[in-house]
Structures are given as C-alpha cells and as structure tokens.
CSV table of C-alpha atoms and ligand atoms in Angstrom, one decimal:
chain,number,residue,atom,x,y,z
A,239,UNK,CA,0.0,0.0,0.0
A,240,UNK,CA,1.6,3.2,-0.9
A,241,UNK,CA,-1.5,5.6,-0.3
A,242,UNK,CA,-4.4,5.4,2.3
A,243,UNK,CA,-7.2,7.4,3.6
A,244,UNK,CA,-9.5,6.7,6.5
A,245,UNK,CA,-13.1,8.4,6.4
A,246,UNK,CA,-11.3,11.7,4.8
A,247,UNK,CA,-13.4,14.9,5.1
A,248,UNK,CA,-13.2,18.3,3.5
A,249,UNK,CA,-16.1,20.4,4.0
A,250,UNK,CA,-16.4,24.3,2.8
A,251,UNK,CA,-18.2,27.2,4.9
A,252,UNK,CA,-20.2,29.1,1.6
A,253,UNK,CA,-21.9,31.0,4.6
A,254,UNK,CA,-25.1,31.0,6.1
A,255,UNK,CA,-24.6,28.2,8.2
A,256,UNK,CA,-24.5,26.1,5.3
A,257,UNK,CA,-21.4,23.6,4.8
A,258,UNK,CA,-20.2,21.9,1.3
A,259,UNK,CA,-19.7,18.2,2.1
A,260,UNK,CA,-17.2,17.8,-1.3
A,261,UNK,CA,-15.5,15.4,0.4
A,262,UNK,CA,-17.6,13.2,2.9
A,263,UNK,CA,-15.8,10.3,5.0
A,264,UNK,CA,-13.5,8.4,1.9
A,265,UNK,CA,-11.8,5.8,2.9
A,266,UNK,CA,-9.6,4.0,0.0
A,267,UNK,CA,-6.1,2.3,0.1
A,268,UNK,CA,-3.4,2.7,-3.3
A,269,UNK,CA,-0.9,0.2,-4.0
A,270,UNK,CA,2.1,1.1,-5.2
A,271,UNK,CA,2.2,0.7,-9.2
A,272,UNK,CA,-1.6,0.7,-9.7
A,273,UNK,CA,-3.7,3.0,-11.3
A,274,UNK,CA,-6.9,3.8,-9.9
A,275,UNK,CA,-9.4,5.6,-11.9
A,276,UNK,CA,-11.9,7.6,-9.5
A,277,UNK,CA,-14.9,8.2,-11.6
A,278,UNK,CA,-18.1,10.1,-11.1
A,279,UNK,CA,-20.4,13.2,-12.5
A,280,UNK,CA,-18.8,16.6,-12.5
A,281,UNK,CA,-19.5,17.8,-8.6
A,282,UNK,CA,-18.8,14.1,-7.2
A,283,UNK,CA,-16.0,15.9,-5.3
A,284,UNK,CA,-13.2,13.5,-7.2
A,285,UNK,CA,-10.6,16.4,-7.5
A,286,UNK,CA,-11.0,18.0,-4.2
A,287,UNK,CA,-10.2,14.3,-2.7
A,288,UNK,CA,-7.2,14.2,-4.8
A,289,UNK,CA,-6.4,18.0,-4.2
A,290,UNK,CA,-6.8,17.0,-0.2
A,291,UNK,CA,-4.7,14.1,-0.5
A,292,UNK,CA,-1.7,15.5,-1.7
A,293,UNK,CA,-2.2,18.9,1.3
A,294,UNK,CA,-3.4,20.8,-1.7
A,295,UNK,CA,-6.7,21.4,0.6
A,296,UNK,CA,-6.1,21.6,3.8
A,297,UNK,CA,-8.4,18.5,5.0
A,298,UNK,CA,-11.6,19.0,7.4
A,299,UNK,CA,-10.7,15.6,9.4
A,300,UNK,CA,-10.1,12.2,9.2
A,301,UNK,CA,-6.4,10.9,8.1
A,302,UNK,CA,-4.2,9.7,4.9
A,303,UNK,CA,-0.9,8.5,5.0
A,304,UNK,CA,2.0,8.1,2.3
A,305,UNK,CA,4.3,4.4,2.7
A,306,UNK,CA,2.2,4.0,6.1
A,307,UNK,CA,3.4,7.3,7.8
A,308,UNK,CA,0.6,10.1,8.3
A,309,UNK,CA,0.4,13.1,6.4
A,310,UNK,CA,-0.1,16.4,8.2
A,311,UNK,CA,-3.5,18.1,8.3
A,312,UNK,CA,-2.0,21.1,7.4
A,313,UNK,CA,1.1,21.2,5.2
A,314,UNK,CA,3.5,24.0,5.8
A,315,UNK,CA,6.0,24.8,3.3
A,316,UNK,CA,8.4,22.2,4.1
A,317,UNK,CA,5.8,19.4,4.1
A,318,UNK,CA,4.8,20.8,0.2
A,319,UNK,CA,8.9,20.6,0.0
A,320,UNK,CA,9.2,17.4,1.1
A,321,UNK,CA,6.1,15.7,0.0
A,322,UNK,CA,6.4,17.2,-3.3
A,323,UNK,CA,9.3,15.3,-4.3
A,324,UNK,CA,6.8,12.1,-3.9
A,325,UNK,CA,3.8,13.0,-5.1
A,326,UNK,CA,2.6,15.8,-7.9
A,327,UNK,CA,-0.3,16.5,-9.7
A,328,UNK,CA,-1.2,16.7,-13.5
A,329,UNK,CA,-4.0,19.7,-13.6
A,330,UNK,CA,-6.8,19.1,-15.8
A,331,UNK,CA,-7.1,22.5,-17.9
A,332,UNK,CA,-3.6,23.0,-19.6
A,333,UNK,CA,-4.4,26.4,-20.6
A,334,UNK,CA,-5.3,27.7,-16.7
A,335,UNK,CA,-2.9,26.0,-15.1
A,336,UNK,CA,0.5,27.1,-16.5
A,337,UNK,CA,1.6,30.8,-15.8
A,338,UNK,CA,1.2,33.0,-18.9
A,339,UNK,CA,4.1,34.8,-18.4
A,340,UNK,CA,6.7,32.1,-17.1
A,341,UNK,CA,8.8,30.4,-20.0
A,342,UNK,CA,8.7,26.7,-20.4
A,343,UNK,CA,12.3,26.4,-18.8
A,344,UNK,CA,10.7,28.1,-15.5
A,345,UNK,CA,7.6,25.7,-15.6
A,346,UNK,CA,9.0,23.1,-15.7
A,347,UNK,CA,12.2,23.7,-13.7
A,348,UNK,CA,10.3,25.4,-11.0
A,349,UNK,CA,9.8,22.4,-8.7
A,350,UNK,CA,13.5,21.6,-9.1
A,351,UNK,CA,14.4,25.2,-8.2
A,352,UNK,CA,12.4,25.2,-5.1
A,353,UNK,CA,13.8,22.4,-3.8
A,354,UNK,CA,17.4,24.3,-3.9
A,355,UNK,CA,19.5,21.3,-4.7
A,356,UNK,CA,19.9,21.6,-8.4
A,357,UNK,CA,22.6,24.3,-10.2
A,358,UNK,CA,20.8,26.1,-13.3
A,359,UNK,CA,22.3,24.4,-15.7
A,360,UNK,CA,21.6,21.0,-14.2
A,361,UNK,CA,17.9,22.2,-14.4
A,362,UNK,CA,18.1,23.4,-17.6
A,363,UNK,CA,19.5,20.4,-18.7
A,364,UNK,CA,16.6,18.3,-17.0
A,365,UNK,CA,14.1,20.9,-18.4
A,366,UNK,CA,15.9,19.5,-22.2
A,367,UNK,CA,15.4,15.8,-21.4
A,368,UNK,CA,11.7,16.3,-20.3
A,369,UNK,CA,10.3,18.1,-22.6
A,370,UNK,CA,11.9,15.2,-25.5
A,371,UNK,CA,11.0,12.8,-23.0
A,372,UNK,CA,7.3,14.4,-23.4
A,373,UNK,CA,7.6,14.7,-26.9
A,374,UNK,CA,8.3,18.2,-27.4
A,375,UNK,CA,11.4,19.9,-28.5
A,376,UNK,CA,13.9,21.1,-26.2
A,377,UNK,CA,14.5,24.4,-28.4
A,378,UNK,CA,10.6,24.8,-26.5
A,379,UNK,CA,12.4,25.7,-23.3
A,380,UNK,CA,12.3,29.3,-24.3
A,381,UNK,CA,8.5,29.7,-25.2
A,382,UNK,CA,5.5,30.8,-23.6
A,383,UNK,CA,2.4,28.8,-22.8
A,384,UNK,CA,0.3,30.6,-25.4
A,385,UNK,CA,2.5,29.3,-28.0
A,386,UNK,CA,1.4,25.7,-27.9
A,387,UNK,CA,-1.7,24.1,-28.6
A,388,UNK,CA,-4.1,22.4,-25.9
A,389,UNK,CA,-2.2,19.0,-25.7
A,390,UNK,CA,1.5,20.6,-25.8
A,391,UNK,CA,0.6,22.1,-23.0
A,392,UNK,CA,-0.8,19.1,-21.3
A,393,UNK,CA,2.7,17.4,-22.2
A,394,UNK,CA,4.3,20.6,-21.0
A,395,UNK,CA,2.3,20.1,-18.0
A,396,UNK,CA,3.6,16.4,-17.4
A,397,UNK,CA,6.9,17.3,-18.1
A,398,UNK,CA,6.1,20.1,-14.7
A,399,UNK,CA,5.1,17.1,-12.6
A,400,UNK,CA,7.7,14.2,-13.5
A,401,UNK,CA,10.8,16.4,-13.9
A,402,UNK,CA,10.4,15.7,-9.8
A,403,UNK,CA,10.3,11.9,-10.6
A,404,UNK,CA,7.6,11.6,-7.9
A,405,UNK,CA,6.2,7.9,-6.8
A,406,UNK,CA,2.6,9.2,-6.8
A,407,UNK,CA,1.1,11.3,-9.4
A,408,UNK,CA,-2.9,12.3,-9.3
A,409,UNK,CA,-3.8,13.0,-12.7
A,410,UNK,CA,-6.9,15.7,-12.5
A,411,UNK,CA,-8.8,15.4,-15.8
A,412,UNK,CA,-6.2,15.0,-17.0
A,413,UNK,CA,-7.4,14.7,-20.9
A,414,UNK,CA,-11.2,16.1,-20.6
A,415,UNK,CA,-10.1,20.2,-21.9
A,416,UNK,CA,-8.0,18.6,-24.7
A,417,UNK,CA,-9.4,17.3,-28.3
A,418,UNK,CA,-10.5,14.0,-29.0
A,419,UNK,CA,-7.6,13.6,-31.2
A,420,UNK,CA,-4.8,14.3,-28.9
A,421,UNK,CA,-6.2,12.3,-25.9
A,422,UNK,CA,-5.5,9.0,-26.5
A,423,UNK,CA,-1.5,10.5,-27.2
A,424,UNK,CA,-1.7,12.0,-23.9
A,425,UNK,CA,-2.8,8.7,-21.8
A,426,UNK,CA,-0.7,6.6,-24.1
A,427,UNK,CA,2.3,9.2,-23.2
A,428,UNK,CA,1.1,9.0,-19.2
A,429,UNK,CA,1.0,4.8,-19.5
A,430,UNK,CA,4.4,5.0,-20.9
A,431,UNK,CA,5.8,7.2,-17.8
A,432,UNK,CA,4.0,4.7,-15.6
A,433,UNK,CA,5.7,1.8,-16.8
A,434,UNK,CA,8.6,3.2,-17.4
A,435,UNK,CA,8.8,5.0,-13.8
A,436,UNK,CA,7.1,2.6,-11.6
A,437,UNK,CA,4.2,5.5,-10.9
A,438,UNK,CA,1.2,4.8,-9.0
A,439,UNK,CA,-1.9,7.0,-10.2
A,440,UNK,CA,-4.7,8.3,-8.9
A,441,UNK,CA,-7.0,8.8,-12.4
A,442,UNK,CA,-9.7,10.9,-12.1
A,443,UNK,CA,-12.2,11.0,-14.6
A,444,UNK,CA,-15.4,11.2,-15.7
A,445,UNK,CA,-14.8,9.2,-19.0
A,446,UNK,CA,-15.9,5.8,-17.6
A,447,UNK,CA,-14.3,3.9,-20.8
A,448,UNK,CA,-11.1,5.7,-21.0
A,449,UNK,CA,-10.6,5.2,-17.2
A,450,UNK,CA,-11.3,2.0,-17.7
A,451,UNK,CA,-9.0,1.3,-20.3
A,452,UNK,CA,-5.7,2.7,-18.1
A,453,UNK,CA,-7.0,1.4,-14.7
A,454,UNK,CA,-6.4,-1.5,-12.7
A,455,UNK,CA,-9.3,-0.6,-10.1
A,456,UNK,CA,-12.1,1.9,-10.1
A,457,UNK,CA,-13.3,3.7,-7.3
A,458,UNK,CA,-17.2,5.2,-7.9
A,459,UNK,CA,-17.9,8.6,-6.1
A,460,UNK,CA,-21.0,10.3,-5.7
A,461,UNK,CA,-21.8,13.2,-3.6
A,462,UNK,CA,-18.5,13.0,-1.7
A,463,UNK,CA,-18.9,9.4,-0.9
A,464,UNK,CA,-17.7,5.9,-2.2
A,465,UNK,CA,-20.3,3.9,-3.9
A,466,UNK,CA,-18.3,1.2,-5.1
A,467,UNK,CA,-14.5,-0.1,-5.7
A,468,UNK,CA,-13.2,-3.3,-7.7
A,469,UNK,CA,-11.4,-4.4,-10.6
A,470,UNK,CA,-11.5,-1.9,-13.4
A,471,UNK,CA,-13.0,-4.5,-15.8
A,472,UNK,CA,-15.6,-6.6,-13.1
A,473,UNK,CA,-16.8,-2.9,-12.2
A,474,UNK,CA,-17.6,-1.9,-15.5
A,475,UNK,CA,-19.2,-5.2,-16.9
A,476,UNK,CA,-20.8,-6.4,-13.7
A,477,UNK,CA,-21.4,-3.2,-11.8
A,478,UNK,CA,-23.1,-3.8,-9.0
A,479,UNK,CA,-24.2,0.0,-7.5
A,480,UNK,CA,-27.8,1.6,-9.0
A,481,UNK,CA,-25.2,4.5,-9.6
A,482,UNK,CA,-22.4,2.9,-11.1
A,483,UNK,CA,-25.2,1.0,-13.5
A,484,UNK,CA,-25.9,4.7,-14.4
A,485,UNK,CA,-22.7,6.0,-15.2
A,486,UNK,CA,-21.9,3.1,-17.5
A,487,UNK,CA,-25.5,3.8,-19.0
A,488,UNK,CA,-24.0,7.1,-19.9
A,489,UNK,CA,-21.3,6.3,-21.5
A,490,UNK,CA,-21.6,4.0,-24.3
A,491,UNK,CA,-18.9,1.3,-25.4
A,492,UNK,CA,-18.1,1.8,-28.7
A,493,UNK,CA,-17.5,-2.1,-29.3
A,494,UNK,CA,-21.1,-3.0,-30.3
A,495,UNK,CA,-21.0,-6.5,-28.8
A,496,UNK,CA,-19.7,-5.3,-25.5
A,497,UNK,CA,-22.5,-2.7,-25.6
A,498,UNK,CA,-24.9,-5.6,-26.2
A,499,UNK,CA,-23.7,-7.2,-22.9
A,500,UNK,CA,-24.4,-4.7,-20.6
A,501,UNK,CA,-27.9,-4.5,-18.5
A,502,UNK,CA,-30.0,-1.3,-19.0
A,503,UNK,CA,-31.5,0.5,-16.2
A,504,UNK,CA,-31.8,4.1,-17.6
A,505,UNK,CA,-31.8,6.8,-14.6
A,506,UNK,CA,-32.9,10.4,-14.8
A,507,UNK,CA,-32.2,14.0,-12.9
A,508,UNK,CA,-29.0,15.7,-12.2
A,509,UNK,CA,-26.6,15.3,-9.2
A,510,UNK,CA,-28.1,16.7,-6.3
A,511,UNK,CA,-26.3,19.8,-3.6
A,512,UNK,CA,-23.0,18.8,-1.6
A,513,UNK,CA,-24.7,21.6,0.7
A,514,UNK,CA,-26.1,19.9,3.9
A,515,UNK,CA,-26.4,16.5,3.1
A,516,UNK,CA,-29.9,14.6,3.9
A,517,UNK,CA,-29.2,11.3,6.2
A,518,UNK,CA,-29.7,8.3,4.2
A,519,UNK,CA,-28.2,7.1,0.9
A,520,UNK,CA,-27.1,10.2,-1.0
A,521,UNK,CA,-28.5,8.6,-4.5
A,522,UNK,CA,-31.7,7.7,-3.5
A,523,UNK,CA,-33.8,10.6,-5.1
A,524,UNK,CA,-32.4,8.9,-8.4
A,525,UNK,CA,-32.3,5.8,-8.2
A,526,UNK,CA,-35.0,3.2,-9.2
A,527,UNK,CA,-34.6,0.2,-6.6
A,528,UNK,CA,-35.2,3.1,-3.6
A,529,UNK,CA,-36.6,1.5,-0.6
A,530,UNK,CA,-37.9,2.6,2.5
A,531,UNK,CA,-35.1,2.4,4.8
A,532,UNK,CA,-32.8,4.0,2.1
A,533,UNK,CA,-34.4,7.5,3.1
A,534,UNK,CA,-33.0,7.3,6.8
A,535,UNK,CA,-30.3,4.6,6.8
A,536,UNK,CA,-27.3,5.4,5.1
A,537,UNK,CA,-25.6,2.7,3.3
A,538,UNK,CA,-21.9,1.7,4.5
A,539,UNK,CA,-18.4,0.6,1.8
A,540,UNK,CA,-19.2,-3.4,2.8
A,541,UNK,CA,-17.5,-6.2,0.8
A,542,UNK,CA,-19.3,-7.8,-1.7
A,543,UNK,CA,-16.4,-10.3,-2.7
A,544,UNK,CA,-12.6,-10.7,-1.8
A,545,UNK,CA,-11.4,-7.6,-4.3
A,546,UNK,CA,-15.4,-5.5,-4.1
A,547,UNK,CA,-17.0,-3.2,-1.8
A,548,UNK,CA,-20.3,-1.0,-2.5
A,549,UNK,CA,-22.4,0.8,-0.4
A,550,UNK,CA,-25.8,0.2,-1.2
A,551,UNK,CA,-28.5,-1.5,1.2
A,552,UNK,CA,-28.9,-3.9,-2.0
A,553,UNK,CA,-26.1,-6.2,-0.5
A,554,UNK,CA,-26.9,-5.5,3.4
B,865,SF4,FE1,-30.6,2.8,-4.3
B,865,SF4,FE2,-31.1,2.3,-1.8
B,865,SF4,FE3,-28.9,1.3,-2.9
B,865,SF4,FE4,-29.1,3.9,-2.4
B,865,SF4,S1,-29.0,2.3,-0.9
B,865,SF4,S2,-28.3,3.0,-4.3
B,865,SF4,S3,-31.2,4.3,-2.8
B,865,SF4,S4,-31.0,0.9,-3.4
C-alpha cells in the first residue's frame, strides 16, 4: 500500500450556516504501481479528494498516510517541500494551469528550483530531457504557454510534474479540456511514464471507458462518498451499484457487442447539492430500486467479494 485514507473529510463554509460536504468520509487504500481511476459526475467531489490528498486542501478531518506514515493536516511549506518530491499532480485544464508569463524552462524547472538542490544548468539540462521525453522539443524551453496548442501544453504540464520523478502522481482530468484527437497521445504518453517510472496513479475522470482502459481498479464517487470499488473491468461489466449501472449507462462502449452485454437501467435527474447532506443514501432521489429504509439509513463501503465493496443496502 503506498497511499491510504481513512473516512477523509473536506467540507467548505459558503456562509449562512451552510457547509459543502465535497468530500464526505473516503476511505480508500493505493498500492504502489496501480492505477486507480476515481470516476463520477462533475461535482462528485473527485478532484478535491485528490487535491486533499496531496495537502493541496487543507483537510476537514479524518487521516491519509504516504508508505504508512501520516500526512499532516495542514502542510506548511516544508511538508509541500518534502512531500512534493513524492507526489505531484497533472491539472486538468492546460491552458489555466500554467503561468502565462513564465517560459517553459521556469515551468518546468520550478519544482526543481524550489527544492534548492539543483545548479541552473543542471535544471536546464533536465528541463531539455523532459520536454523530448514528453515529446516536445527542447529548443521549447524558451517559449511561452500561449504558444502551444491544448495538448503541448498538457505534455508541458507532465513534463512540470515528472521532472520531480515523484512515486505518486494524481492526474486531474487530465485529458477532458483537450481534443478527441490528442487524448489518446496524452494517456498513451502517461501509461508509458508509468511503466517506465514505476508510478502509482490516482486517475480521475469522468470518462468511464477511458478510465477503464488505463485502470487497474475503479473507485465510484457520488456526492462525496464511495459507492463502489473493484477491478477496473468486473466494475464496468458487472457493476453492482444503482449508480455505477448509471454511469456506464452514460457512457456508451463503442464495441457494439460489448454494448450488447451490458444491462439497461436508464436513470434520470441531475446530481443533487453537496450543501447539507440529507441522512440516508445520498443517490436515492435517483435511483430506481429506492426502498424505505434508504431515506433514513445510510448505506456503508461493505464487501461484496474478496477484491469488491459497494455501499448500497442492496447487499446489506
Ligand atoms: Fe438505491 Fe437504496 Fe442502494 Fe441507495 S441504498 S443505491 S437508494 S437501493
């Protein structure tokens, strides 16, 4: 296990009294070399976990830990120092997330110069070997953001986080800003650092066949909470949460004979508020099989099988 989180909470005050539960009580374990996609609707709270996770949100309460030791609730700048040189994170708009008026050699070389242990020309000569490593040129190094289209910039972006050579990457969206064409050269480019580096990634989506495809396991989140986790290709053929069906529902496989394998339970209406959270199961205004009990009891993560956990009063 390289990463773990035990019923991790970050709530926002948006005033009035009221309080954003984005993420609710997630507990989930990594193990080293694995990719885990975390999937779910747009307002699931999948990037402020991973933004939390890595002390980029400072978390509400509960506790994750990196190779076993805790992280600090609060990182100060050495912990970002320190911790930074294990884990990064791959933004998912390319165009927000680099500074307009820093060259490529500053992007990139920045995390390097923080850390105070590299001469210029060492990072310059880094900066050269990641951005052919990334597929760009190293003549680049001089550039400015602007001058690159959407999925240079996500390389460009890549070349940020792994210049580090981190363990643990979370890779935010990583391909949902960028072109149709270009994505599938982006996660091929991200598989190929993963091999090649022995990464473990944290793959947040909400592509469910994409994430599928790179993924060893799939974690399901909905309203801040776990619905279900298991083996990328059992979740996604045999998935076993009303909410999970849905998702797959959404998004179609493009193989027609896998398509024609899958059950069809078609579910209606839009995620509901993160504000103030009802008790009971957070889906049921959704979901077809509601009962009674699903209004006032709210489901726990159990295990459904040796690898499978869901949390739905289906299995209970
Ligand atoms: Fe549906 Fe109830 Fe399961 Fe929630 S607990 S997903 S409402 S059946």
């Amino acid at each position: 296990m390289l990463v773990k989180t035990e019923e991790l909470k970050k709530h926002f005050h948006i005033g009035r009294g009221q309080i954003l539960h984005a993420v609710d009580g997630i507990s989930l374990e990594i193990q080293e070399n694995e990719i885990l996609g975390l999937v779910g609707e747009s307002g699931s709270g999948k990037s402020t976990f991973g933004k939390t996770l890595i002390g980029l949100h400072q978390r509400t309460s509960g506790q994750a830990f990196y190779r076993a030791e805790p992280l600090p609730k609060d990182f100060k700048t050495a912990d970002h120092l320190r911790y930074s040189k294990e884990m990064q994170m791959i933004f998912q708009d390319p165009y927000s997330s680099l500074n307009p008026r820093m060259t490529v050699l500053d992007i990139i070389g920045e995390g390097l110069r923080l850390q105070g242990e590299h001469s210029g020309k060492e990072i310059r000569d880094k900066v050269a070997f990641w951005l052919q490593r990334v597929g760009l040129h190293p003549d680049h190094m001089s550039r400015y953001p602007h001058e690159f289209s959407g999925g240079q910039r996500q390389r460009i972006g890549i070349a940020r986080a792994m210049i580090i050579e981190p363990k643990f990457v979370v890779c935010d969206e990583p391909i949902s800003a960028l072109d149709v064409s270009v994505q599938a050269q982006v996660i091929n480019l991200l598989d190929e650092l993963k091999q090649s580096m022995g990464l473990t990634l944290l793959f947040i989506a909400h592509d469910l066949s994409m994430v599928r495809y790179v993924s060893d396991r799939m974690a399901v989140m909905y309203l801040g909470a776990l619905a279900e986790v298991g083996p990328a290709n059992d979740l996604f053929f045999q998935p076993q949460h009303p909410y999970t069906q849905f998702l797959i529902e959404s998004n179609p496989e493009p193989d027609p004979k896998m398509e024609r394998e899958r059950a069809h339970k078609p579910i209606v209406g839009e995620i509901t508020s993160p504000v103030n959270v009802k008790p009971g199961c957070r889906f049921a205004d959704r979901c077809p099989q509601v009962m009674d009990r699903c209004r006032s009891e709210t489901p726990l993560l159990i295990a459904t099988s040796e690898n499978r956990q869901v949390a739905c009063h289906l299995f209970t």
